[in-house]
PDB file of C-alpha atoms in Angstrom:
ATOM      1  CA  MET A  23      66.529 -81.200  69.422  1.00 78.00           C
ATOM      2  CA  LYS A  24      64.301 -84.060  68.308  1.00 83.00           C
ATOM      3  CA  SER A  25      65.222 -87.741  68.170  1.00 81.00           C
ATOM      4  CA  HIS A  26      64.552 -89.790  65.033  1.00 81.00           C
ATOM      5  CA  GLY A  27      65.619 -92.983  63.289  1.00 81.00           C
ATOM      6  CA  CYS A  28      67.005 -92.876  59.746  1.00 84.00           C
ATOM      7  CA  THR A  29      64.285 -93.871  57.264  1.00 80.00           C
ATOM      8  CA  LEU A  30      66.555 -95.127  54.478  1.00 80.00           C
ATOM      9  CA  ASP A  31      66.265 -98.726  53.244  1.00 73.00           C
ATOM     10  CA  CYS A  32      69.128-100.086  55.326  1.00 75.00           C
ATOM     11  CA  PHE A  33      69.678-102.456  58.245  1.00 71.00           C
ATOM     12  CA  GLY A  34      71.758 -99.816  60.058  1.00 74.00           C
ATOM     13  CA  CYS A  35      68.668 -97.988  61.396  1.00 75.00           C
ATOM     14  CA  CYS A  36      70.890 -95.145  62.580  1.00 84.00           C
ATOM     15  CA  LYS A  37      69.776 -92.950  65.448  1.00 87.00           C
ATOM     16  CA  LEU A  38      69.656 -89.285  64.385  1.00 90.00           C
ATOM     17  CA  ASN A  39      69.261 -86.012  66.214  1.00 92.00           C
ATOM     18  CA  VAL A  40      67.269 -83.393  64.319  1.00 92.00           C
ATOM     19  CA  GLU A  41      67.586 -79.737  65.300  1.00 93.00           C
ATOM     20  CA  VAL A  42      64.489 -77.648  64.570  1.00 92.00           C
ATOM     21  CA  GLU A  43      64.203 -73.881  64.738  1.00 91.00           C
ATOM     22  CA  ASN A  44      60.993 -71.950  63.977  1.00 91.00           C
ATOM     23  CA  ASN A  45      59.399 -75.170  62.722  1.00 89.00           C
ATOM     24  CA  LYS A  46      62.238 -75.649  60.206  1.00 90.00           C
ATOM     25  CA  ILE A  47      64.949 -78.307  60.233  1.00 91.00           C
ATOM     26  CA  ILE A  48      68.356 -76.644  60.440  1.00 91.00           C
ATOM     27  CA  LYS A  49      70.618 -79.578  61.290  1.00 91.00           C
ATOM     28  CA  ILE A  50      70.699 -83.407  61.179  1.00 92.00           C
ATOM     29  CA  GLU A  51      73.454 -85.368  62.903  1.00 92.00           C
ATOM     30  CA  ALA A  52      74.112 -88.821  64.335  1.00 91.00           C
ATOM     31  CA  ASP A  53      73.443 -89.440  68.029  1.00 91.00           C
ATOM     32  CA  LYS A  54      76.789 -89.948  69.775  1.00 90.00           C
ATOM     33  CA  ASN A  55      75.088 -91.376  72.851  1.00 89.00           C
ATOM     34  CA  HIS A  56      73.302 -94.216  71.064  1.00 86.00           C
ATOM     35  CA  PRO A  57      74.775 -97.602  72.129  1.00 82.00           C
ATOM     36  CA  TYR A  58      74.640 -99.101  68.619  1.00 78.00           C
ATOM     37  CA  THR A  59      75.294 -96.358  66.069  1.00 81.00           C
ATOM     38  CA  LYS A  60      77.584 -94.389  68.408  1.00 83.00           C
ATOM     39  CA  GLY A  61      77.479 -91.141  66.442  1.00 87.00           C
ATOM     40  CA  ILE A  62      78.360 -92.707  63.100  1.00 84.00           C
ATOM     41  CA  MET A  63      76.316 -91.863  60.011  1.00 86.00           C
ATOM     42  CA  CYS A  64      76.912 -92.743  56.355  1.00 86.00           C
ATOM     43  CA  GLU A  65      77.092 -90.256  53.495  1.00 85.00           C
ATOM     44  CA  LYS A  66      73.533 -91.039  52.409  1.00 86.00           C
ATOM     45  CA  GLY A  67      72.324 -90.255  55.901  1.00 87.00           C
ATOM     46  CA  LYS A  68      74.299 -87.014  55.928  1.00 88.00           C
ATOM     47  CA  ASN A  69      72.547 -86.056  52.697  1.00 90.00           C
ATOM     48  CA  HIS A  70      69.099 -86.096  54.345  1.00 89.00           C
ATOM     49  CA  PHE A  71      69.431 -82.375  54.976  1.00 89.00           C
ATOM     50  CA  LYS A  72      70.652 -81.719  51.434  1.00 90.00           C
ATOM     51  CA  ARG A  73      67.754 -83.659  49.879  1.00 89.00           C
ATOM     52  CA  LEU A  74      65.281 -81.891  52.126  1.00 89.00           C
ATOM     53  CA  ASN A  75      66.280 -78.489  50.735  1.00 87.00           C
ATOM     54  CA  ASP A  76      67.406 -79.455  47.240  1.00 91.00           C
ATOM     55  CA  LYS A  77      66.289 -77.069  44.488  1.00 90.00           C
ATOM     56  CA  ASP A  78      65.158 -80.026  42.337  1.00 91.00           C
ATOM     57  CA  ARG A  79      63.097 -81.671  45.057  1.00 90.00           C
ATOM     58  CA  LEU A  80      59.604 -82.657  43.908  1.00 92.00           C
ATOM     59  CA  TYR A  81      56.805 -81.154  45.970  1.00 92.00           C
ATOM     60  CA  TYR A  82      53.886 -82.266  43.795  1.00 94.00           C
ATOM     61  CA  PRO A  83      52.967 -85.402  41.800  1.00 96.00           C
ATOM     62  CA  LEU A  84      53.893 -85.520  38.116  1.00 96.00           C
ATOM     63  CA  LYS A  85      51.608 -86.760  35.335  1.00 96.00           C
ATOM     64  CA  ARG A  86      52.803 -87.723  31.891  1.00 95.00           C
ATOM     65  CA  GLN A  87      51.273 -85.684  29.101  1.00 94.00           C
ATOM     66  CA  GLY A  88      52.609 -86.655  25.705  1.00 93.00           C
ATOM     67  CA  GLU A  89      56.383 -86.434  25.901  1.00 93.00           C
ATOM     68  CA  LYS A  90      56.360 -84.226  28.981  1.00 95.00           C
ATOM     69  CA  TRP A  91      55.716 -84.503  32.693  1.00 95.00           C
ATOM     70  CA  ILE A  92      53.360 -81.921  34.163  1.00 96.00           C
ATOM     71  CA  SER A  93      52.833 -81.064  37.816  1.00 95.00           C
ATOM     72  CA  ILE A  94      49.387 -81.837  39.260  1.00 97.00           C
ATOM     73  CA  SER A  95      47.847 -81.468  42.685  1.00 96.00           C
ATOM     74  CA  PHE A  96      47.748 -84.267  45.219  1.00 97.00           C
ATOM     75  CA  GLU A  97      43.948 -84.154  45.041  1.00 97.00           C
ATOM     76  CA  GLU A  98      44.010 -84.818  41.288  1.00 97.00           C
ATOM     77  CA  ALA A  99      46.575 -87.611  41.664  1.00 97.00           C
ATOM     78  CA  ILE A 100      44.510 -89.282  44.394  1.00 97.00           C
ATOM     79  CA  ASP A 101      41.353 -89.020  42.244  1.00 97.00           C
ATOM     80  CA  ILE A 102      43.093 -90.645  39.266  1.00 97.00           C
ATOM     81  CA  ILE A 103      44.373 -93.556  41.355  1.00 96.00           C
ATOM     82  CA  ALA A 104      41.104 -93.982  43.274  1.00 96.00           C
ATOM     83  CA  ASN A 105      39.017 -94.028  40.080  1.00 97.00           C
ATOM     84  CA  LYS A 106      41.334 -96.632  38.515  1.00 96.00           C
ATOM     85  CA  LEU A 107      41.171 -98.864  41.594  1.00 96.00           C
ATOM     86  CA  LYS A 108      37.385 -98.493  41.781  1.00 96.00           C
ATOM     87  CA  TYR A 109      36.959 -99.283  38.080  1.00 97.00           C
ATOM     88  CA  TYR A 110      39.003-102.484  38.130  1.00 96.00           C
ATOM     89  CA  LYS A 111      37.464-103.718  41.363  1.00 96.00           C
ATOM     90  CA  GLU A 112      33.892-103.186  40.130  1.00 96.00           C
ATOM     91  CA  ASN A 113      34.515-104.675  36.703  1.00 97.00           C
ATOM     92  CA  TYR A 114      37.060-107.425  37.336  1.00 96.00           C
ATOM     93  CA  SER A 115      37.369-107.915  41.157  1.00 95.00           C
ATOM     94  CA  SER A 116      40.104-106.614  43.432  1.00 95.00           C
ATOM     95  CA  ASN A 117      42.321-109.623  42.696  1.00 94.00           C
ATOM     96  CA  VAL A 118      43.320-108.230  39.295  1.00 95.00           C
ATOM     97  CA  ILE A 119      45.357-105.570  41.109  1.00 94.00           C
ATOM     98  CA  MET A 120      48.969-106.708  41.305  1.00 92.00           C
ATOM     99  CA  HIS A 121      51.054-105.121  44.057  1.00 88.00           C
ATOM    100  CA  TYR A 122      54.815-105.567  44.075  1.00 83.00           C
ATOM    101  CA  SER A 123      56.849-104.029  46.857  1.00 78.00           C
ATOM    102  CA  GLU A 124      60.351-104.172  48.267  1.00 74.00           C
ATOM    103  CA  SER A 125      61.845-102.980  51.528  1.00 67.00           C
ATOM    104  CA  GLY A 126      61.590 -99.269  50.784  1.00 63.00           C
ATOM    105  CA  SER A 127      61.538 -96.717  53.539  1.00 64.00           C
ATOM    106  CA  GLY A 128      61.950 -97.806  57.135  1.00 62.00           C
ATOM    107  CA  SER A 129      59.725 -95.021  58.421  1.00 63.00           C
ATOM    108  CA  ILE A 130      56.629 -95.115  60.631  1.00 65.00           C
ATOM    109  CA  LEU A 131      54.485 -95.752  57.531  1.00 68.00           C
ATOM    110  CA  LYS A 132      56.378 -98.976  56.759  1.00 70.00           C
ATOM    111  CA  GLY A 133      53.899-101.602  55.523  1.00 77.00           C
ATOM    112  CA  ILE A 134      50.958 -99.174  55.431  1.00 84.00           C
ATOM    113  CA  GLU A 135      50.109-100.405  51.924  1.00 86.00           C
ATOM    114  CA  ASP A 136      49.268-103.843  53.342  1.00 86.00           C
ATOM    115  CA  ILE A 137      46.642-102.286  55.596  1.00 89.00           C
ATOM    116  CA  PHE A 138      45.277-100.218  52.698  1.00 91.00           C
ATOM    117  CA  PHE A 139      44.901-103.187  50.341  1.00 92.00           C
ATOM    118  CA  ASN A 140      43.347-105.258  53.119  1.00 91.00           C
ATOM    119  CA  PHE A 141      40.559-102.685  53.395  1.00 92.00           C
ATOM    120  CA  TYR A 142      40.409-102.494  49.599  1.00 94.00           C
ATOM    121  CA  GLY A 143      39.360-106.127  49.475  1.00 90.00           C
ATOM    122  CA  GLY A 144      42.418-108.274  48.910  1.00 87.00           C
ATOM    123  CA  ILE A 145      44.750-108.227  45.919  1.00 93.00           C
ATOM    124  CA  THR A 146      47.399-110.286  44.142  1.00 92.00           C
ATOM    125  CA  ARG A 147      50.920-110.033  45.542  1.00 87.00           C
ATOM    126  CA  ALA A 148      54.252-111.292  44.291  1.00 82.00           C
ATOM    127  CA  ASN A 149      55.733-114.228  46.160  1.00 79.00           C
ATOM    128  CA  GLY A 150      59.190-113.087  47.195  1.00 75.00           C
ATOM    129  CA  GLY A 151      61.318-110.400  45.581  1.00 74.00           C
ATOM    130  CA  THR A 152      64.709-109.549  44.137  1.00 75.00           C
ATOM    131  CA  CYS A 153      66.227-107.841  47.195  1.00 75.00           C
ATOM    132  CA  TRP A 154      65.746-108.770  50.868  1.00 74.00           C
ATOM    133  CA  ASN A 155      63.411-111.668  50.096  1.00 76.00           C
ATOM    134  CA  ALA A 156      65.898-113.374  47.794  1.00 79.00           C
ATOM    135  CA  GLY A 157      68.716-113.078  50.340  1.00 78.00           C
ATOM    136  CA  ILE A 158      66.554-114.292  53.226  1.00 80.00           C
ATOM    137  CA  LYS A 159      65.314-117.252  51.166  1.00 82.00           C
ATOM    138  CA  ALA A 160      68.887-118.240  50.288  1.00 81.00           C
ATOM    139  CA  GLN A 161      70.070-118.032  53.898  1.00 81.00           C
ATOM    140  CA  LYS A 162      67.118-120.066  55.188  1.00 83.00           C
ATOM    141  CA  TYR A 163      67.756-122.674  52.496  1.00 82.00           C
ATOM    142  CA  ASP A 164      71.466-122.918  53.333  1.00 77.00           C
ATOM    143  CA  PHE A 165      71.468-122.424  57.106  1.00 76.00           C
ATOM    144  CA  GLY A 166      67.914-123.144  58.295  1.00 79.00           C
ATOM    145  CA  CYS A 167      67.332-119.560  59.459  1.00 80.00           C
ATOM    146  CA  ASN A 168      68.590-116.063  58.800  1.00 76.00           C
ATOM    147  CA  LYS A 169      69.241-114.999  62.370  1.00 76.00           C
ATOM    148  CA  SER A 170      72.573-113.493  63.247  1.00 77.00           C
ATOM    149  CA  ASN A 171      74.513-112.545  66.319  1.00 79.00           C
ATOM    150  CA  PHE A 172      74.682-109.132  67.955  1.00 83.00           C
ATOM    151  CA  ILE A 173      77.172-106.846  66.245  1.00 85.00           C
ATOM    152  CA  ASP A 174      79.346-106.469  69.366  1.00 88.00           C
ATOM    153  CA  ASP A 175      80.028-110.226  69.342  1.00 91.00           C
ATOM    154  CA  VAL A 176      82.574-109.672  66.577  1.00 93.00           C
ATOM    155  CA  LEU A 177      84.876-108.264  69.267  1.00 94.00           C
ATOM    156  CA  TYR A 178      85.250-111.793  70.687  1.00 93.00           C
ATOM    157  CA  ALA A 179      86.069-113.509  67.389  1.00 94.00           C
ATOM    158  CA  LYS A 180      89.644-114.664  66.913  1.00 94.00           C
ATOM    159  CA  ASN A 181      89.218-114.733  63.133  1.00 96.00           C
ATOM    160  CA  ILE A 182      86.817-112.544  61.144  1.00 96.00           C
ATOM    161  CA  ILE A 183      86.094-113.630  57.577  1.00 96.00           C
ATOM    162  CA  LEU A 184      84.418-111.017  55.387  1.00 97.00           C
ATOM    163  CA  TRP A 185      83.293-113.030  52.391  1.00 96.00           C
ATOM    164  CA  SER A 186      82.355-110.805  49.434  1.00 93.00           C
ATOM    165  CA  LYS A 187      81.401-108.160  51.975  1.00 94.00           C
ATOM    166  CA  ASN A 188      82.695-104.605  52.011  1.00 95.00           C
ATOM    167  CA  PRO A 189      81.379-103.126  55.280  1.00 93.00           C
ATOM    168  CA  ALA A 190      83.621-100.062  54.910  1.00 93.00           C
ATOM    169  CA  ASN A 191      81.070 -98.930  52.332  1.00 88.00           C
ATOM    170  CA  SER A 192      77.978-101.027  53.024  1.00 85.00           C
ATOM    171  CA  HIS A 193      77.845-101.453  56.827  1.00 86.00           C
ATOM    172  CA  ILE A 194      79.918 -98.800  58.566  1.00 87.00           C
ATOM    173  CA  HIS A 195      78.884 -99.854  62.082  1.00 87.00           C
ATOM    174  CA  LEU A 196      80.149-103.389  61.494  1.00 90.00           C
ATOM    175  CA  PHE A 197      83.337-101.986  59.945  1.00 93.00           C
ATOM    176  CA  ASN A 198      83.941 -99.923  63.062  1.00 90.00           C
ATOM    177  CA  MET A 199      83.594-103.061  65.207  1.00 92.00           C
ATOM    178  CA  VAL A 200      85.899-105.043  62.918  1.00 96.00           C
ATOM    179  CA  LYS A 201      88.588-102.369  63.293  1.00 96.00           C
ATOM    180  CA  LYS A 202      88.205-102.479  67.078  1.00 94.00           C
ATOM    181  CA  ALA A 203      88.457-106.282  67.030  1.00 96.00           C
ATOM    182  CA  LYS A 204      91.605-106.059  64.920  1.00 97.00           C
ATOM    183  CA  GLU A 205      93.117-103.678  67.469  1.00 96.00           C
ATOM    184  CA  LYS A 206      92.430-106.335  70.125  1.00 95.00           C
ATOM    185  CA  GLY A 207      94.264-108.966  68.087  1.00 95.00           C
ATOM    186  CA  SER A 208      91.591-110.510  65.841  1.00 96.00           C
ATOM    187  CA  LYS A 209      92.719-111.589  62.393  1.00 96.00           C
ATOM    188  CA  VAL A 210      90.725-110.137  59.475  1.00 97.00           C
ATOM    189  CA  ILE A 211      90.389-112.182  56.286  1.00 97.00           C
ATOM    190  CA  VAL A 212      88.714-110.621  53.239  1.00 98.00           C
ATOM    191  CA  ILE A 213      87.558-112.804  50.350  1.00 98.00           C
ATOM    192  CA  ASP A 214      86.827-110.563  47.383  1.00 97.00           C
ATOM    193  CA  PRO A 215      87.870-110.447  43.708  1.00 97.00           C
ATOM    194  CA  ILE A 216      88.621-106.729  43.997  1.00 96.00           C
ATOM    195  CA  TYR A 217      90.605-104.567  46.401  1.00 96.00           C
ATOM    196  CA  THR A 218      88.130-102.591  48.510  1.00 96.00           C
ATOM    197  CA  ASN A 219      88.317-100.135  51.390  1.00 95.00           C
ATOM    198  CA  THR A 220      87.737-103.124  53.678  1.00 97.00           C
ATOM    199  CA  SER A 221      90.653-104.983  52.091  1.00 96.00           C
ATOM    200  CA  SER A 222      92.936-102.176  53.227  1.00 96.00           C
ATOM    201  CA  ILE A 223      92.687-103.349  56.872  1.00 97.00           C
ATOM    202  CA  ALA A 224      92.805-107.089  56.127  1.00 97.00           C
ATOM    203  CA  ASP A 225      95.541-109.376  57.410  1.00 97.00           C
ATOM    204  CA  ILE A 226      94.778-111.697  54.504  1.00 97.00           C
ATOM    205  CA  HIS A 227      93.073-110.718  51.250  1.00 97.00           C
ATOM    206  CA  ILE A 228      92.089-113.632  49.024  1.00 97.00           C
ATOM    207  CA  LYS A 229      91.383-112.445  45.487  1.00 97.00           C
ATOM    208  CA  ILE A 230      89.198-115.227  44.181  1.00 97.00           C
ATOM    209  CA  ASN A 231      88.071-115.382  40.566  1.00 98.00           C
ATOM    210  CA  PRO A 232      84.672-113.697  40.119  1.00 97.00           C
ATOM    211  CA  SER A 233      81.618-115.959  40.641  1.00 94.00           C
ATOM    212  CA  THR A 234      83.657-118.866  42.052  1.00 96.00           C
ATOM    213  CA  ASP A 235      82.708-118.530  45.736  1.00 95.00           C
ATOM    214  CA  ALA A 236      81.126-121.998  45.730  1.00 94.00           C
ATOM    215  CA  ALA A 237      84.353-123.603  44.508  1.00 97.00           C
ATOM    216  CA  LEU A 238      86.370-121.994  47.305  1.00 98.00           C
ATOM    217  CA  ALA A 239      83.741-122.876  49.910  1.00 96.00           C
ATOM    218  CA  MET A 240      83.723-126.531  48.837  1.00 97.00           C
ATOM    219  CA  ALA A 241      87.523-126.639  48.773  1.00 98.00           C
ATOM    220  CA  ILE A 242      87.641-125.343  52.356  1.00 97.00           C
ATOM    221  CA  ALA A 243      84.926-127.807  53.384  1.00 97.00           C
ATOM    222  CA  LYS A 244      86.899-130.698  51.849  1.00 97.00           C
ATOM    223  CA  VAL A 245      89.961-129.791  53.913  1.00 97.00           C
ATOM    224  CA  ILE A 246      87.900-129.487  57.105  1.00 97.00           C
ATOM    225  CA  ILE A 247      86.227-132.869  56.606  1.00 97.00           C
ATOM    226  CA  ASP A 248      89.246-134.746  55.222  1.00 96.00           C
ATOM    227  CA  ASP A 249      91.431-133.540  58.109  1.00 96.00           C
ATOM    228  CA  ASN A 250      88.722-134.273  60.711  1.00 95.00           C
ATOM    229  CA  LEU A 251      88.415-130.667  61.818  1.00 96.00           C
ATOM    230  CA  HIS A 252      84.604-130.732  61.844  1.00 95.00           C
ATOM    231  CA  ASP A 253      82.425-130.987  64.962  1.00 94.00           C
ATOM    232  CA  THR A 254      80.883-134.439  64.587  1.00 94.00           C
ATOM    233  CA  LYS A 255      78.585-134.089  67.611  1.00 95.00           C
ATOM    234  CA  PHE A 256      77.141-130.763  66.408  1.00 92.00           C
ATOM    235  CA  ILE A 257      76.621-132.207  62.938  1.00 94.00           C
ATOM    236  CA  LYS A 258      74.892-135.289  64.342  1.00 93.00           C
ATOM    237  CA  ASP A 259      72.545-133.196  66.486  1.00 92.00           C
ATOM    238  CA  ASN A 260      71.795-130.341  64.088  1.00 87.00           C
ATOM    239  CA  VAL A 261      72.650-131.073  60.456  1.00 88.00           C
ATOM    240  CA  VAL A 262      70.477-132.816  57.868  1.00 87.00           C
ATOM    241  CA  GLY A 263      72.127-134.342  54.787  1.00 91.00           C
ATOM    242  CA  PHE A 264      75.733-134.252  55.949  1.00 94.00           C
ATOM    243  CA  GLU A 265      76.636-137.681  54.537  1.00 95.00           C
ATOM    244  CA  GLU A 266      75.134-136.774  51.166  1.00 96.00           C
ATOM    245  CA  TYR A 267      77.108-133.517  51.191  1.00 94.00           C
ATOM    246  CA  LYS A 268      80.324-135.341  52.148  1.00 96.00           C
ATOM    247  CA  ASN A 269      79.787-137.924  49.414  1.00 97.00           C
ATOM    248  CA  TYR A 270      79.338-135.129  46.878  1.00 97.00           C
ATOM    249  CA  LEU A 271      82.542-133.410  48.023  1.00 96.00           C
ATOM    250  CA  ASP A 272      84.376-136.711  47.568  1.00 96.00           C
ATOM    251  CA  THR A 273      83.522-136.563  43.855  1.00 97.00           C
ATOM    252  CA  LEU A 274      85.242-133.186  43.453  1.00 97.00           C
ATOM    253  CA  ASP A 275      88.916-132.854  42.674  1.00 97.00           C
ATOM    254  CA  MET A 276      90.735-130.426  44.969  1.00 97.00           C
ATOM    255  CA  SER A 277      93.106-129.208  42.256  1.00 97.00           C
ATOM    256  CA  TYR A 278      90.129-128.450  40.030  1.00 97.00           C
ATOM    257  CA  LEU A 279      88.398-126.429  42.794  1.00 98.00           C
ATOM    258  CA  CYS A 280      91.578-124.459  43.481  1.00 98.00           C
ATOM    259  CA  THR A 281      92.118-123.721  39.804  1.00 97.00           C
ATOM    260  CA  GLU A 282      88.480-122.739  39.407  1.00 97.00           C
ATOM    261  CA  CYS A 283      88.544-120.156  42.221  1.00 98.00           C
ATOM    262  CA  GLY A 284      92.123-119.048  41.578  1.00 97.00           C
ATOM    263  CA  VAL A 285      93.361-119.801  45.094  1.00 98.00           C
ATOM    264  CA  ASP A 286      96.370-122.068  45.690  1.00 96.00           C
ATOM    265  CA  MET A 287      96.111-125.214  47.817  1.00 96.00           C
ATOM    266  CA  ASN A 288      98.223-123.894  50.688  1.00 97.00           C
ATOM    267  CA  THR A 289      96.046-120.791  51.087  1.00 97.00           C
ATOM    268  CA  VAL A 290      92.884-122.925  51.083  1.00 97.00           C
ATOM    269  CA  LYS A 291      94.361-125.103  53.844  1.00 97.00           C
ATOM    270  CA  ASP A 292      95.483-122.078  55.837  1.00 96.00           C
ATOM    271  CA  ILE A 293      91.967-120.571  55.789  1.00 96.00           C
ATOM    272  CA  ALA A 294      90.348-123.933  56.575  1.00 96.00           C
ATOM    273  CA  TYR A 295      92.559-124.390  59.639  1.00 96.00           C
ATOM    274  CA  LEU A 296      92.105-120.776  60.753  1.00 94.00           C
ATOM    275  CA  TYR A 297      88.336-121.167  60.598  1.00 94.00           C
ATOM    276  CA  ALA A 298      87.935-124.665  62.002  1.00 93.00           C
ATOM    277  CA  LYS A 299      90.877-125.057  64.367  1.00 90.00           C
ATOM    278  CA  GLU A 300      91.275-121.667  66.006  1.00 84.00           C
ATOM    279  CA  LYS A 301      88.165-120.929  68.051  1.00 80.00           C
ATOM    280  CA  TYR A 302      86.307-118.694  67.639  1.00 87.00           C
ATOM    281  CA  SER A 303      85.750-117.563  64.057  1.00 91.00           C
ATOM    282  CA  THR A 304      82.917-115.683  62.399  1.00 92.00           C
ATOM    283  CA  ILE A 305      81.910-115.267  58.760  1.00 92.00           C
ATOM    284  CA  TYR A 306      80.027-112.273  57.397  1.00 91.00           C
ATOM    285  CA  ILE A 307      78.703-112.858  53.892  1.00 87.00           C
ATOM    286  CA  GLY A 308      77.946-110.130  51.361  1.00 79.00           C
TER     287      GLY A 308
END
C-alpha cells in the first residue's frame, strides 16, 4: 500500500491509499486514518482508477492533420514544440510567448512550467485569471485577505450560514463537519436560489432571487447597523471606510432591497439577529 494525495484541481487535497500489485495499481481508496479527510473521497476521486484503465485513455500526443487527429510520438511532439519556441525566441524574443495557466493539477509537478519558462528566458504572462485568481482578488478586495479558519472550527459555531455554497457536492469534508455541528445543536442557514443537497439539512433555506446576493447582504447590514448590533470597537480598530459604507446604506430603501432579493423584511431581520446577536456565527461563501 502506497500513500498519495489526490492530484485533482480541488482544495480538498484528499489523502489516498494506493494498492499496487506486480507494479500495477489494483485499488485506490481514501485513507480512513487521515485527520482531515477521514476516509471520505468524492466521486471524481473514486474515478481515478476508472480513468487510469479507461479504454479511451490517451497514451500518446495527438496532432491535427486536416480534419482528423493523428497519434504521434512524444519525441515528435517535443520536437515540434521545441522548434516553435526556438524560432520565436530567435526571431522575436522570448517575450512574444504568452503563457496562460490556471490551477490545474495539484501534483508534484505543480508550477513546473514557471521553472521551465524561467530557464527559457522570461515570457509574457496573464495578470490574474478566471478561476482561483478572480475569487482570491475579490476576497482580498472585500475582506483584506483570503485566509480562513480551520475546518474543524465550524463545530463551535452556533449559526452556520452557507451563502450560495453547496458543500454536499462541492466540499464534502466541510459538509461532513456541518452535519456534525448540526447534531451538536448548530443552526444551519442556506442562502441559495435553488434547492440543493445541502438545503436538505438546513434549518432555514432562504431562496433569494438569482444574482441579488448584494441586495440581501446590504439589507442585513442595514438591520445590524440601524439596530446597533455591530461591534463598534472592532470596526474602529480594523475597518477602513465604515462611515462611507454606512452613509451609502442610508441612501437605500429597505423595502426596495427586500423586493429586489425576494426575501421578506421579517426574514431579513431574523437572519441579521442570528448572525450579529447570537455568538458565534460563521459564513461560508460559494
